[in-house]
Short mmCIF file of C-alpha atoms in Angstrom, two decimals:
data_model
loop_
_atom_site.label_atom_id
_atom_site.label_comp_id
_atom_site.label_asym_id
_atom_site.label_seq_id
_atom_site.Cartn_x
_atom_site.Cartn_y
_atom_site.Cartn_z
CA UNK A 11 -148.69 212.15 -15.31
CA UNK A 12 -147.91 208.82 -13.86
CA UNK A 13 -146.25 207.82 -11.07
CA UNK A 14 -142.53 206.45 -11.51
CA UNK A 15 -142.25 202.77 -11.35
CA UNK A 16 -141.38 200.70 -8.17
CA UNK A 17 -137.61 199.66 -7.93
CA UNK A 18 -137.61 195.70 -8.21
CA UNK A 19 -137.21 194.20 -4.96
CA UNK A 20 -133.39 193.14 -3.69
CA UNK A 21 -133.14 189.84 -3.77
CA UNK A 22 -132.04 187.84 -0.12
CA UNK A 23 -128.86 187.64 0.64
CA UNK A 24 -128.04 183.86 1.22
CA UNK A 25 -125.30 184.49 3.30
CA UNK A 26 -127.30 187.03 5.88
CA UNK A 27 -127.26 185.76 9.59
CA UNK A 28 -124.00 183.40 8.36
CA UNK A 29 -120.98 183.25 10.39
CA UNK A 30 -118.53 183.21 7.64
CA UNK A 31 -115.85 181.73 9.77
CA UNK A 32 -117.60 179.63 10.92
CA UNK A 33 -119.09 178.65 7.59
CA UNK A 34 -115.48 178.50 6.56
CA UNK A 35 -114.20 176.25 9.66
CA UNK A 36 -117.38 174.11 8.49
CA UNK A 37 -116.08 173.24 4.51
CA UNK A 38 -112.82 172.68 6.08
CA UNK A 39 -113.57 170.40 8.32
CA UNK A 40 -115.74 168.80 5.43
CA UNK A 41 -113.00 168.45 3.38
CA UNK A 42 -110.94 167.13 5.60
CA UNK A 43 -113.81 164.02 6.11
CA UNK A 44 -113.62 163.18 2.33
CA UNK A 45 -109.81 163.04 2.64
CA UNK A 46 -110.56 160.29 4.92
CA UNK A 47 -109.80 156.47 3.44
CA UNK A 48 -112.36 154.44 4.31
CA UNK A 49 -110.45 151.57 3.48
CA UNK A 50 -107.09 152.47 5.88
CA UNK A 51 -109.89 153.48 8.85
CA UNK A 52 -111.20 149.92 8.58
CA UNK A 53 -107.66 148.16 9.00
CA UNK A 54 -106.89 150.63 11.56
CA UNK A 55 -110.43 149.93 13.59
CA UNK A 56 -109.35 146.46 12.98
CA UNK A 57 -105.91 146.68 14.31
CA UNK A 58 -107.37 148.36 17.21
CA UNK A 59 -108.87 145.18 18.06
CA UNK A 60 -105.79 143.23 16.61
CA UNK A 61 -104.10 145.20 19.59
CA UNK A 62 -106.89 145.10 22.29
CA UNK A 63 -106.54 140.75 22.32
CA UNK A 64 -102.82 140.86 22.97
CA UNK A 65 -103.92 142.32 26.58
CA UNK A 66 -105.71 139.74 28.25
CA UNK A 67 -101.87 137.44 25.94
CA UNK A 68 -100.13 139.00 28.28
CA UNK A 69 -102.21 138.08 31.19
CA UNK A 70 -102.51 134.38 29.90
CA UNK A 71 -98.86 134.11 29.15
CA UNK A 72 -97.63 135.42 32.52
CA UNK A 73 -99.96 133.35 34.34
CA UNK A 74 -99.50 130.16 32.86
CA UNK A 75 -95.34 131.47 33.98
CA UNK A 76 -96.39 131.79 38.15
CA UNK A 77 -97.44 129.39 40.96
CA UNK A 78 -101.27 128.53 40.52
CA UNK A 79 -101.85 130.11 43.45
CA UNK A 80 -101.16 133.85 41.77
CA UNK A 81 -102.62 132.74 38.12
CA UNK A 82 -105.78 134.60 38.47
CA UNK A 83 -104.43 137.55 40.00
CA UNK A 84 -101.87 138.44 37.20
CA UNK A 85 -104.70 137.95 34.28
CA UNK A 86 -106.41 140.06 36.13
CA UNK A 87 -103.61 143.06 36.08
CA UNK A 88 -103.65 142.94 33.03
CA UNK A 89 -107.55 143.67 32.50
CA UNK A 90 -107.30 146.26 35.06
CA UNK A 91 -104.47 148.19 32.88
CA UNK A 92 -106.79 147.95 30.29
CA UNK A 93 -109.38 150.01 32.36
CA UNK A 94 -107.12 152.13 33.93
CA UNK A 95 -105.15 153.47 30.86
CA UNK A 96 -108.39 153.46 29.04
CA UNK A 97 -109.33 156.28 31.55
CA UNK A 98 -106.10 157.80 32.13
CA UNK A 99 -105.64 157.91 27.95
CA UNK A 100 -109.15 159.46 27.28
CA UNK A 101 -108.41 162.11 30.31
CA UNK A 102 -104.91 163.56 29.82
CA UNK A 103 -103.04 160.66 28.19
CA UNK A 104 -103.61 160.98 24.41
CA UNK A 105 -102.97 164.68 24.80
CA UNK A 106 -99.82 164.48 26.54
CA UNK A 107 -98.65 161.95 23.92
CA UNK A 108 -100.05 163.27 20.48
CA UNK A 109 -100.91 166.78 21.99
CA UNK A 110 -99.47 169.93 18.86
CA UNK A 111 -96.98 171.09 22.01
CA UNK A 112 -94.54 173.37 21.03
CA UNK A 113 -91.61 170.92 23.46
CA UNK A 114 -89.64 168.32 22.62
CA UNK A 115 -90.39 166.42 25.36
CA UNK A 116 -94.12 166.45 26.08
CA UNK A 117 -97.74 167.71 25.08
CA UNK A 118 -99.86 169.82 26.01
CA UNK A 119 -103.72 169.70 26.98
CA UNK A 120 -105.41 170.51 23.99
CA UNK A 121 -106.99 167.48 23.34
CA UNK A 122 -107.79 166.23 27.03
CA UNK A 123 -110.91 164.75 27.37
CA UNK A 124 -110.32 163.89 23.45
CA UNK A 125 -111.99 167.76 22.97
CA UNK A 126 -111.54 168.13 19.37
CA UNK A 127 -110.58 164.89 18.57
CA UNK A 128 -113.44 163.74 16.04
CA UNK A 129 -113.40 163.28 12.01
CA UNK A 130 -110.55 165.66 11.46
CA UNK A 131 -107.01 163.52 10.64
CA UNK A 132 -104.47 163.97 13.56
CA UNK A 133 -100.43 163.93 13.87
CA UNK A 134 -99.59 162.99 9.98
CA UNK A 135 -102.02 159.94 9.70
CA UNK A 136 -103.78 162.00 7.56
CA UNK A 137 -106.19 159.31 5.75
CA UNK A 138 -107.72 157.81 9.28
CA UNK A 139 -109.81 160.45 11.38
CA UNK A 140 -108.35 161.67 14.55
CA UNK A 141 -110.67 159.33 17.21
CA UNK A 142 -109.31 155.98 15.52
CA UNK A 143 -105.91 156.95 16.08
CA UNK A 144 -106.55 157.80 19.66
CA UNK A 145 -108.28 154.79 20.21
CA UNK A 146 -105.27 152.54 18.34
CA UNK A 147 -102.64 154.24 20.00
CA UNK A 148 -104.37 154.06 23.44
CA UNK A 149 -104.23 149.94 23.02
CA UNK A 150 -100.49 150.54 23.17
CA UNK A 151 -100.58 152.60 25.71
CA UNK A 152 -102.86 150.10 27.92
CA UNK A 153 -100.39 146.76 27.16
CA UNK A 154 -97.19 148.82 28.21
CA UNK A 155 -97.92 149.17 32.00
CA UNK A 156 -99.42 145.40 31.60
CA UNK A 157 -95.75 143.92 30.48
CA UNK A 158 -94.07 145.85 33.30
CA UNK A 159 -96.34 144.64 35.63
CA UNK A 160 -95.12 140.94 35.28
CA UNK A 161 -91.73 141.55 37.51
CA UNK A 162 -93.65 141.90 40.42
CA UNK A 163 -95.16 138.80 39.81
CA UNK A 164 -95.96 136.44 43.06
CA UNK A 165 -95.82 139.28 46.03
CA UNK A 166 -96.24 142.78 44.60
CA UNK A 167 -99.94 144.00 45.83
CA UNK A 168 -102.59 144.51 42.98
CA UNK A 169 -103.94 148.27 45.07
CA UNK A 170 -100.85 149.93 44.85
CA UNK A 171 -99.96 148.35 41.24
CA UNK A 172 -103.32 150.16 40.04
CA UNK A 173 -102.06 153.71 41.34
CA UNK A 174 -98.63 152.82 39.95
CA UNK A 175 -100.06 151.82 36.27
CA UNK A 176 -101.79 155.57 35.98
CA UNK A 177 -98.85 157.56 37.75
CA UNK A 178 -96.05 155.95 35.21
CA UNK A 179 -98.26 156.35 32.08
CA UNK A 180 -98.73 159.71 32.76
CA UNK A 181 -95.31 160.02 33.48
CA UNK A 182 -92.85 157.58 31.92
CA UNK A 183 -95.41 156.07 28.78
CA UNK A 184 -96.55 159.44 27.84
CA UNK A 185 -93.27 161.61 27.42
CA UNK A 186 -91.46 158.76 25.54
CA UNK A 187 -94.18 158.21 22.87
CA UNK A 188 -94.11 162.27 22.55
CA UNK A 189 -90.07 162.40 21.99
CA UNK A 190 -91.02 158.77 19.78
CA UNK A 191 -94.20 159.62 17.50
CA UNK A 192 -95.34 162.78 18.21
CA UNK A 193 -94.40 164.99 15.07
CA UNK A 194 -92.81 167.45 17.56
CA UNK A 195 -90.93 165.39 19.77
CA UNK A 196 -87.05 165.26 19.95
CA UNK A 197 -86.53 161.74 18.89
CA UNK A 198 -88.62 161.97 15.89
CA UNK A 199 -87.16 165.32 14.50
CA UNK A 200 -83.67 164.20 14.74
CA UNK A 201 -84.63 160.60 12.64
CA UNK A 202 -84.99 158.30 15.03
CA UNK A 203 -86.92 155.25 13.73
CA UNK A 204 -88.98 153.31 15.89
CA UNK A 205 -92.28 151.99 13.67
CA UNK A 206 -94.37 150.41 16.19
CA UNK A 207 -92.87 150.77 20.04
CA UNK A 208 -89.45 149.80 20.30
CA UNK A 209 -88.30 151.84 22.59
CA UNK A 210 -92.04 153.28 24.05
CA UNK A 211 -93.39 150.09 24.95
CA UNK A 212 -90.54 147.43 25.32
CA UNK A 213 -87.58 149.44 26.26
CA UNK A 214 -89.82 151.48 28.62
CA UNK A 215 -91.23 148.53 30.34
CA UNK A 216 -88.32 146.17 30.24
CA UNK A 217 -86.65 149.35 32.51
CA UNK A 218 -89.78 149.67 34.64
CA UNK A 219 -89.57 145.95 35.28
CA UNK A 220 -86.25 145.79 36.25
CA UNK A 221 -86.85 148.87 38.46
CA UNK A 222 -89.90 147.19 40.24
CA UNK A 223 -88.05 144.08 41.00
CA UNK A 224 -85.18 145.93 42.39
CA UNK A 225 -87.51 147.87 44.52
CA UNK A 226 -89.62 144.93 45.85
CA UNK A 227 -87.33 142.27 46.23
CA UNK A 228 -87.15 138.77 46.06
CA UNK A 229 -89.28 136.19 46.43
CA UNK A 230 -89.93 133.99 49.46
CA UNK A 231 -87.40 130.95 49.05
CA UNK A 232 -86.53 132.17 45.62
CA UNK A 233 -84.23 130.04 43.73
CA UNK A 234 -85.47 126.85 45.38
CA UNK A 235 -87.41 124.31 42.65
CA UNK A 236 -90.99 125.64 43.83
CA UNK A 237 -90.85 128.19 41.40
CA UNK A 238 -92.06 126.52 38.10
CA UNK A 239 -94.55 127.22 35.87
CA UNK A 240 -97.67 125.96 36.92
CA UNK A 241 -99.66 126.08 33.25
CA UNK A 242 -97.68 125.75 30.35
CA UNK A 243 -100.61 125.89 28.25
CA UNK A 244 -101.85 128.85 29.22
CA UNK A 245 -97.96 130.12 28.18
CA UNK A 246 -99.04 128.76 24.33
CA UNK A 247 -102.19 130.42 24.39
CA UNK A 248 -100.83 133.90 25.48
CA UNK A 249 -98.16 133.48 22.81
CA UNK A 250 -100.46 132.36 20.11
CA UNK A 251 -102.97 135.77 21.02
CA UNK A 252 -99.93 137.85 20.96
CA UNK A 253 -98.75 136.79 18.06
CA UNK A 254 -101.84 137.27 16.36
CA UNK A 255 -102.21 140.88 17.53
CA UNK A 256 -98.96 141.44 16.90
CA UNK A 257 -100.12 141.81 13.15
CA UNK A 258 -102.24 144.92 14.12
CA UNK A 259 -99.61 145.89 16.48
CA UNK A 260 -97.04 146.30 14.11
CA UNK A 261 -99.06 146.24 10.14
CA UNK A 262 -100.90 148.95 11.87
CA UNK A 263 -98.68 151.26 12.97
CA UNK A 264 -98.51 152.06 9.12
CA UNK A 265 -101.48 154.23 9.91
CA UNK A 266 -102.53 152.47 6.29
CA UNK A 267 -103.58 149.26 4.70
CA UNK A 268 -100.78 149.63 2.03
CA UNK A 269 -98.27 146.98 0.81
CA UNK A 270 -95.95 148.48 3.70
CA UNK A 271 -98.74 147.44 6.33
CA UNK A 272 -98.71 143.91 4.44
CA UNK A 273 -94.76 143.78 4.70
CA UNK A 274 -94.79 144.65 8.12
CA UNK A 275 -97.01 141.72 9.13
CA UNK A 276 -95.01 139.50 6.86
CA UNK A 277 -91.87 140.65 8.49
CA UNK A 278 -93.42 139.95 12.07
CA UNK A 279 -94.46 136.31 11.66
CA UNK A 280 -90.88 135.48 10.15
CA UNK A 281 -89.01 136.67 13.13
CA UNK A 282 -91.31 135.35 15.31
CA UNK A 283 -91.05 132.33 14.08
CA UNK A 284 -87.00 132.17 13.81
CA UNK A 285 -86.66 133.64 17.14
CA UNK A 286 -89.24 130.56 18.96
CA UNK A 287 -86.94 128.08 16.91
CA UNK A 288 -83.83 129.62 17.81
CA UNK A 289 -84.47 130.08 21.46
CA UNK A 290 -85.94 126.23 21.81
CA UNK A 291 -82.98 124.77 19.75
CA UNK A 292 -80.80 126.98 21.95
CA UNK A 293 -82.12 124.93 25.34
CA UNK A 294 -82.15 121.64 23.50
CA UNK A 295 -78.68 121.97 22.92
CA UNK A 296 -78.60 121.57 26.78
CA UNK A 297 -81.85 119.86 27.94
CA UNK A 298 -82.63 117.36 25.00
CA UNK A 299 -86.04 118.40 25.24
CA UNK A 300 -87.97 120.54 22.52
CA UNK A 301 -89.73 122.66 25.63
CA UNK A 302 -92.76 124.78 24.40
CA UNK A 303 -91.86 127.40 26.95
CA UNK A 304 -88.54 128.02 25.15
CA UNK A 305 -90.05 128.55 21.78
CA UNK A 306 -92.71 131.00 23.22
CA UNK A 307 -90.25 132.88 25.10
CA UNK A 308 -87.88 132.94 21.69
CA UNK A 309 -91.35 133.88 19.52
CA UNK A 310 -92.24 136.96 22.15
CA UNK A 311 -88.25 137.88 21.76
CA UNK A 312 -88.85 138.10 18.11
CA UNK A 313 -91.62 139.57 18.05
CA UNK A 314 -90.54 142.86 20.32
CA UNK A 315 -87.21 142.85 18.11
CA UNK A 316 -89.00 143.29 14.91
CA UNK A 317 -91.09 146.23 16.28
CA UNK A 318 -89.10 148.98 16.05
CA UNK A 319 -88.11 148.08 12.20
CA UNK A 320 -91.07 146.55 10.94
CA UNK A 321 -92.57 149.20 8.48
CA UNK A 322 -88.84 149.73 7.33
CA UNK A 323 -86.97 146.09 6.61
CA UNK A 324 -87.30 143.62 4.47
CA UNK A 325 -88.22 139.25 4.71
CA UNK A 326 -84.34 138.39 4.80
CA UNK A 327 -83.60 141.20 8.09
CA UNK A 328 -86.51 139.54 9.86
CA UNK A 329 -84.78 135.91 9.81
CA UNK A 330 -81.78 138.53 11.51
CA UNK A 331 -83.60 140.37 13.82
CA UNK A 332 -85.58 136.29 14.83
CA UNK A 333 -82.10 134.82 15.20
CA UNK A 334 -80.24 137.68 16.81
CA UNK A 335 -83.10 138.02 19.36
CA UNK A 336 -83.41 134.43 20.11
CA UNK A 337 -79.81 134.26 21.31
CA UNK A 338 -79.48 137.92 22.65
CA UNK A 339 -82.71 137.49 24.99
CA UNK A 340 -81.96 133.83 25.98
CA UNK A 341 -78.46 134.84 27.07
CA UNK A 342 -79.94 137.95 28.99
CA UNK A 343 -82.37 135.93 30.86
CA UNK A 344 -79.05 134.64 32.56
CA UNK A 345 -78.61 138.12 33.87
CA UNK A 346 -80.62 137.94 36.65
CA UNK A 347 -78.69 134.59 38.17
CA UNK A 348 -75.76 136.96 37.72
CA UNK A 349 -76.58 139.73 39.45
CA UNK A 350 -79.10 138.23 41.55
CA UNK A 351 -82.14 140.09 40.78
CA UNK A 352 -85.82 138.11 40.78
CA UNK A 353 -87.35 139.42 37.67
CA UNK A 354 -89.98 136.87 37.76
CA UNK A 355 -91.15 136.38 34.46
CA UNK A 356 -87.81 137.75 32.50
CA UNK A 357 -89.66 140.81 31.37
CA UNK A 358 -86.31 142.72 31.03
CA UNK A 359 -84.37 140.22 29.46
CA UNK A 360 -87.26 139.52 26.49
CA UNK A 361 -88.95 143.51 26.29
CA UNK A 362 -85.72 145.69 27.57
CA UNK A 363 -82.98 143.54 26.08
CA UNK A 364 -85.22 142.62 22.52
CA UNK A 365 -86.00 146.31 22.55
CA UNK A 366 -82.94 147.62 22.59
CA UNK A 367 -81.36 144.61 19.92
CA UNK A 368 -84.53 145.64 17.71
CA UNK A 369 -83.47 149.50 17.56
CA UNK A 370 -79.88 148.66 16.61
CA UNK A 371 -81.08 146.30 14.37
CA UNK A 372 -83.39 148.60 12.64
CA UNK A 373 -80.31 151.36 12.12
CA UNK A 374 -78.50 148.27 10.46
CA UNK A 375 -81.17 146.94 7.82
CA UNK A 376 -83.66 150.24 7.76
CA UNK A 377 -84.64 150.08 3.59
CA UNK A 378 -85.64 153.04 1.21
CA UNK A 379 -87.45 150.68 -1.10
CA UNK A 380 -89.38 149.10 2.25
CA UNK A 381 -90.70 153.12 2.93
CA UNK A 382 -91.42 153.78 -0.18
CA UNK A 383 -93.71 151.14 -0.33
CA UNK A 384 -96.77 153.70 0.93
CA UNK A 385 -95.49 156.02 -0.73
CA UNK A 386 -92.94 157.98 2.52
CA UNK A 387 -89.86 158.60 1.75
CA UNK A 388 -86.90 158.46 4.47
CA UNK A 389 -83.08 157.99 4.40
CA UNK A 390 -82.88 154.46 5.51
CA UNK A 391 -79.97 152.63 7.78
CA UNK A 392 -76.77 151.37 6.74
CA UNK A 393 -77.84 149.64 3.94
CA UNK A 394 -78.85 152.90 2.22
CA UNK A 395 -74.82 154.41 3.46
CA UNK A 396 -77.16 155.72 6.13
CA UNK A 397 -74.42 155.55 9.35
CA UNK A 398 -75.49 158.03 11.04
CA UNK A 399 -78.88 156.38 11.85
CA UNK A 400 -76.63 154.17 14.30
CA UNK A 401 -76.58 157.24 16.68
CA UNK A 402 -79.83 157.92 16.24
CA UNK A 403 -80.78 154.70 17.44
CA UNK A 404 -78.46 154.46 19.94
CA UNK A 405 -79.23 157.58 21.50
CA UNK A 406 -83.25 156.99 21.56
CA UNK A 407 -82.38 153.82 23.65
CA UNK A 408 -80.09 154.42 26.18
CA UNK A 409 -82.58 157.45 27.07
CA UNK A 410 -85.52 155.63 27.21
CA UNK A 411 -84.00 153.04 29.19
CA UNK A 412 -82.40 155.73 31.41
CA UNK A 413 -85.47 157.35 31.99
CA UNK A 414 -87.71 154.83 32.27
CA UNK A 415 -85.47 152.99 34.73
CA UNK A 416 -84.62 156.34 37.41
CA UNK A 417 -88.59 157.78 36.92
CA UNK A 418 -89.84 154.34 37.87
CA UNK A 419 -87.91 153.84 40.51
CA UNK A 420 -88.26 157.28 41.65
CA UNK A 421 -92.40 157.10 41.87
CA UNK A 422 -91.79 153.20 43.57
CA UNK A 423 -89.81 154.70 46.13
CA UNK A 424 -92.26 157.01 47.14
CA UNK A 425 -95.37 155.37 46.95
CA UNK A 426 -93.86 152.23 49.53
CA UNK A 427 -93.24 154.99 51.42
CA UNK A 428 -96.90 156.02 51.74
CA UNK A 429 -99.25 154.68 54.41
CA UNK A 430 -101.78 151.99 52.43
CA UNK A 431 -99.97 152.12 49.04
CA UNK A 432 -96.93 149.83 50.42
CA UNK A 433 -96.02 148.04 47.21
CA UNK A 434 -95.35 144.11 48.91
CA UNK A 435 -97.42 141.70 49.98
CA UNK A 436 -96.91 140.50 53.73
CA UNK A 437 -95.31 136.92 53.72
CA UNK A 438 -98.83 135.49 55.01
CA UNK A 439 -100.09 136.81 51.77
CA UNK A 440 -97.36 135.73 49.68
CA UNK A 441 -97.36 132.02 51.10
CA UNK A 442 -101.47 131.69 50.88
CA UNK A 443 -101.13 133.64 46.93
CA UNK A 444 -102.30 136.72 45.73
CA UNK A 445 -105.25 135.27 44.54
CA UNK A 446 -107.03 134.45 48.01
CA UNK A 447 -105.66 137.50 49.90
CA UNK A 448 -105.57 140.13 47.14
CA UNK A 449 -108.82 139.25 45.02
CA UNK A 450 -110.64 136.15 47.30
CA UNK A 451 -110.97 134.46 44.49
CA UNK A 452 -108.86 131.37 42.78
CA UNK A 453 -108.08 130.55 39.58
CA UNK A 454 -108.61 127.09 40.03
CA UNK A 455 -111.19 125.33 42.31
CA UNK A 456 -109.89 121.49 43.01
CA UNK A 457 -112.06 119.16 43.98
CA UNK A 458 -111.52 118.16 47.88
CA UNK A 459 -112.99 114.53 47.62
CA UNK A 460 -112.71 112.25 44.98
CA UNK A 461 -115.52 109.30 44.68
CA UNK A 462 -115.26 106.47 42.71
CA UNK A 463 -118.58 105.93 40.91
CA UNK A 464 -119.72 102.27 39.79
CA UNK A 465 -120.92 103.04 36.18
CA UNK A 466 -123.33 99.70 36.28
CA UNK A 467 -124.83 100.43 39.18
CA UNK A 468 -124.34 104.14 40.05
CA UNK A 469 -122.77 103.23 43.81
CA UNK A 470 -120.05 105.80 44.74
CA UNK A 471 -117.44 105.60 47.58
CA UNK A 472 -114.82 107.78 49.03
CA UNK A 473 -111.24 106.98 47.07
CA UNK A 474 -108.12 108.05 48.12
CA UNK A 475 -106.01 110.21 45.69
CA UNK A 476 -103.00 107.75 45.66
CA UNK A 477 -105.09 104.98 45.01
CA UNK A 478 -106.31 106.21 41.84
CA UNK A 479 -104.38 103.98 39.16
CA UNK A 480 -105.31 101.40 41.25
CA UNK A 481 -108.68 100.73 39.69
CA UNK A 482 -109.79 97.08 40.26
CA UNK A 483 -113.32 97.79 39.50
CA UNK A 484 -112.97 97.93 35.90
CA UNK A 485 -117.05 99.58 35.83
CA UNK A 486 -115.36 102.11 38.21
CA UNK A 487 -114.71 106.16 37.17
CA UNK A 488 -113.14 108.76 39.10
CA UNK A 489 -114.87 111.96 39.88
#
């Protein structure tokens, strides 16, 4: 008799030694990668960098603003917000701001030290992966402190203006973009539209200004002529790389590269444009002079009107929100003779003033058809029979200016009270410039003899400066 046959061998179980949840966790997270659009990550990367120039514009603008003497020093703030933010943002910053918190007012921790921020789409811009948006979004958060920073232009020390920059973006910057962009934050659930920083960046600063200059006080012989911009050109070339930036600033906060993206930039260089014309026809009217500081003054104040409403108006409500700005932000810059305040470089009447005209503005001439151009679809402003958006507006501004205002005051107050982080320079300081005493180093190095050099014959001599257009030897050039 035989012997029964051998059962056939069980074949392996591919799934033996798996973690299924993991496994699971794994196609997820897979999937969520070829949701990605590799089209809208490469205008956001771009935008990033868009973003990332309009730093060192701010630095350039406010310089070319100051004495000579201080040029150097403010470019230089505004590089070291850059680094600071950069570190404060990848630490606890991004988290606080974007973090899934269950408040209304402010994140949580989950994603400090960007743990788990990687492929996976964060916050609704669910077509870009989570570490581009940080990165974008920490660009704004790195130019906000930067703005504020110009107030205390001329005597405000650059040590204590480095602790300042983390403290308030942990806590002014960071709780306003929460209640602004963060899906859970108070502003944003009850339809408060702000598409690019309105009230985050411009409000919050233009408050923080105001708030620094009150706490620091005026300027040594303030009001007297000595206080003229030193380097107009350097004010053009600031305006000219915020401008640019401003494209990514504002086309990217679409979190796409849709036709809303494209109207948004459209709708930036228009009021841009109207608001530099407006503002330099508005001083001709009284100087007779086209002056090139006007129009970039008027171009910045249309430029941080058209924020807030950029991804939801149309061409015509940019020439608006251009015009309205020019003359709003012009007139506000009177303000400060008023009330007799030394905001040096009018950082509250352009950012505070321009923010707060862009988010009424935006309530006004807020468009379905705009939104629906990537496909989103939101009630509009008062051109949709929207009125209640008014309120909403309304009440987003007055808080952030509120807050930003009493908070940055509040953290001022105590830090000048704390040995070594005394906020002013000493009046030997502030009569030499910031530059020698706070960085010993100047922005400009002049030449401390001139010599008159015989081109023919190579001879030089000594020349005395008011002797220069005095030339008699006509082989003669001044070095």
């Amino acid at each position: 008799m035989s012997a029964p046959a051998a059962a056939p061998a069980a074949e392996p179980n591919p799934f033996d030694g798996v973690n299924i949840t993991e496994l699971i966790a794994n196609v997820s997270a897979l999937s969520s990668v070829n949701d990605i659009d590799q089209g809208h990550t490469a205008w956001i990367m771009m935008s990033t960098a868009l973003v990332f120039i309009m730093i060192p514009g701010v630095g350039y603008f406010y310089s070319g603003m100051a004495r000579s003497k201080n040029a150097l020093s403010l470019i230089m703030l505004s590089v070291l917000s850059l680094a600071v933010v950069s570190i404060q943002w990848w630490a606890i910053g991004f988290s606080l701001a974007f973090g899934p918190g269950t408040s209304g007012y402010i994140g949580n921790l989950n994603y400090a030290f960007f743990m788990g921020v990687g492929t996976e789409p964060l916050n609704g811009a669910v077509k870009i992966p989570g570490i581009v948006f940080a990165m974008y979004q920490c660009m704004f958060a790195a130019i906000t402190p930067a703005l504020a920073i110009g107030s205390a232009a001329e005597r405000g020390r650059i040590f204590p203006s480095i602790v300042f920059i983390f403290i308030w973006s942990t806590i002014v910057y960071d709780p306003i973009a929460y209640w602004t962009w963060n899906l859970n934050g108070w502003s944003a659930k009850m339809g408060g539209l702000d598409f690019a920083g309105g009230t985050p960046v411009h409000i919050s600063s233009g408050a923080a200004a105001l708030a620094y200059c009150l706490i620091l006080g005026k300027r040594t012989s303030h009001g007297t002529d000595e206080f003229k911009p030193h380097n107009i050109a350097n004010v053009v070339l600031g305006t000219v790389l915020l401008w640019f930036g401003w494209f990514g600033f504002n086309g990217g906060s679409a979190l796409n590269s849709t036709s809303r993206a494209a109207m948004a930039i459209a709708v930036t260089n228009l009021s841009a444009a109207v608001g530099g014309l407006t503002w330099c026809l508005l001083d001709y009217r009284l100087e007779k002079k086209l002056s090139a500081l006007a129009f970039c003054s008027g171009a910045v104040a249309g430029l941080v009107a058209i924020t807030p409403g950029s991804g939801y108006v149309g061409t015509p409500a940019a020439v608006a929100f251009g015009f309205i700005a020019g003359i709003c932000c012009n007139l506000a810059v009177k303000l400060k003779h008023i009330f007799d305040f030394d905001d040096a470089l009018d950082v509250f009447a352009v950012h505070g003033v321009g923010g707060v005209i862009g988010n009424i503005l935006t309530a006004i001439f807020a468009e379905q058809k705009i939104v629906a151009l990537d496909e989103t679809v939101l009630p509009g402003g008062w051109l949709n029979q929207h009125w209640i958006q008014m309120g909403h507006q309304l009440a987003d501004s007055v808080t952030g200016v509120a807050y930003s205002f009493v908070v940055t005051y509040l953290i001022l107050f105590i830090m000048d009270k704390i040995p070594g982080l005394s906020l002013r320079a000493d009046p030997e300081s502030e009569a030499k410039g910031l530059d020698e005493t706070e960085l010993g180093e100047l922005a400009y190095y002049h030449v401390d003899r001139l010599v008159a050099v015989n081109t023919r014959t190579g001879e030089t001599k000594p020349v005395k400066e008011e002797t220069i257009p005095q030339q008699n030897d006509a082989n003669a050039t001044i070095v």
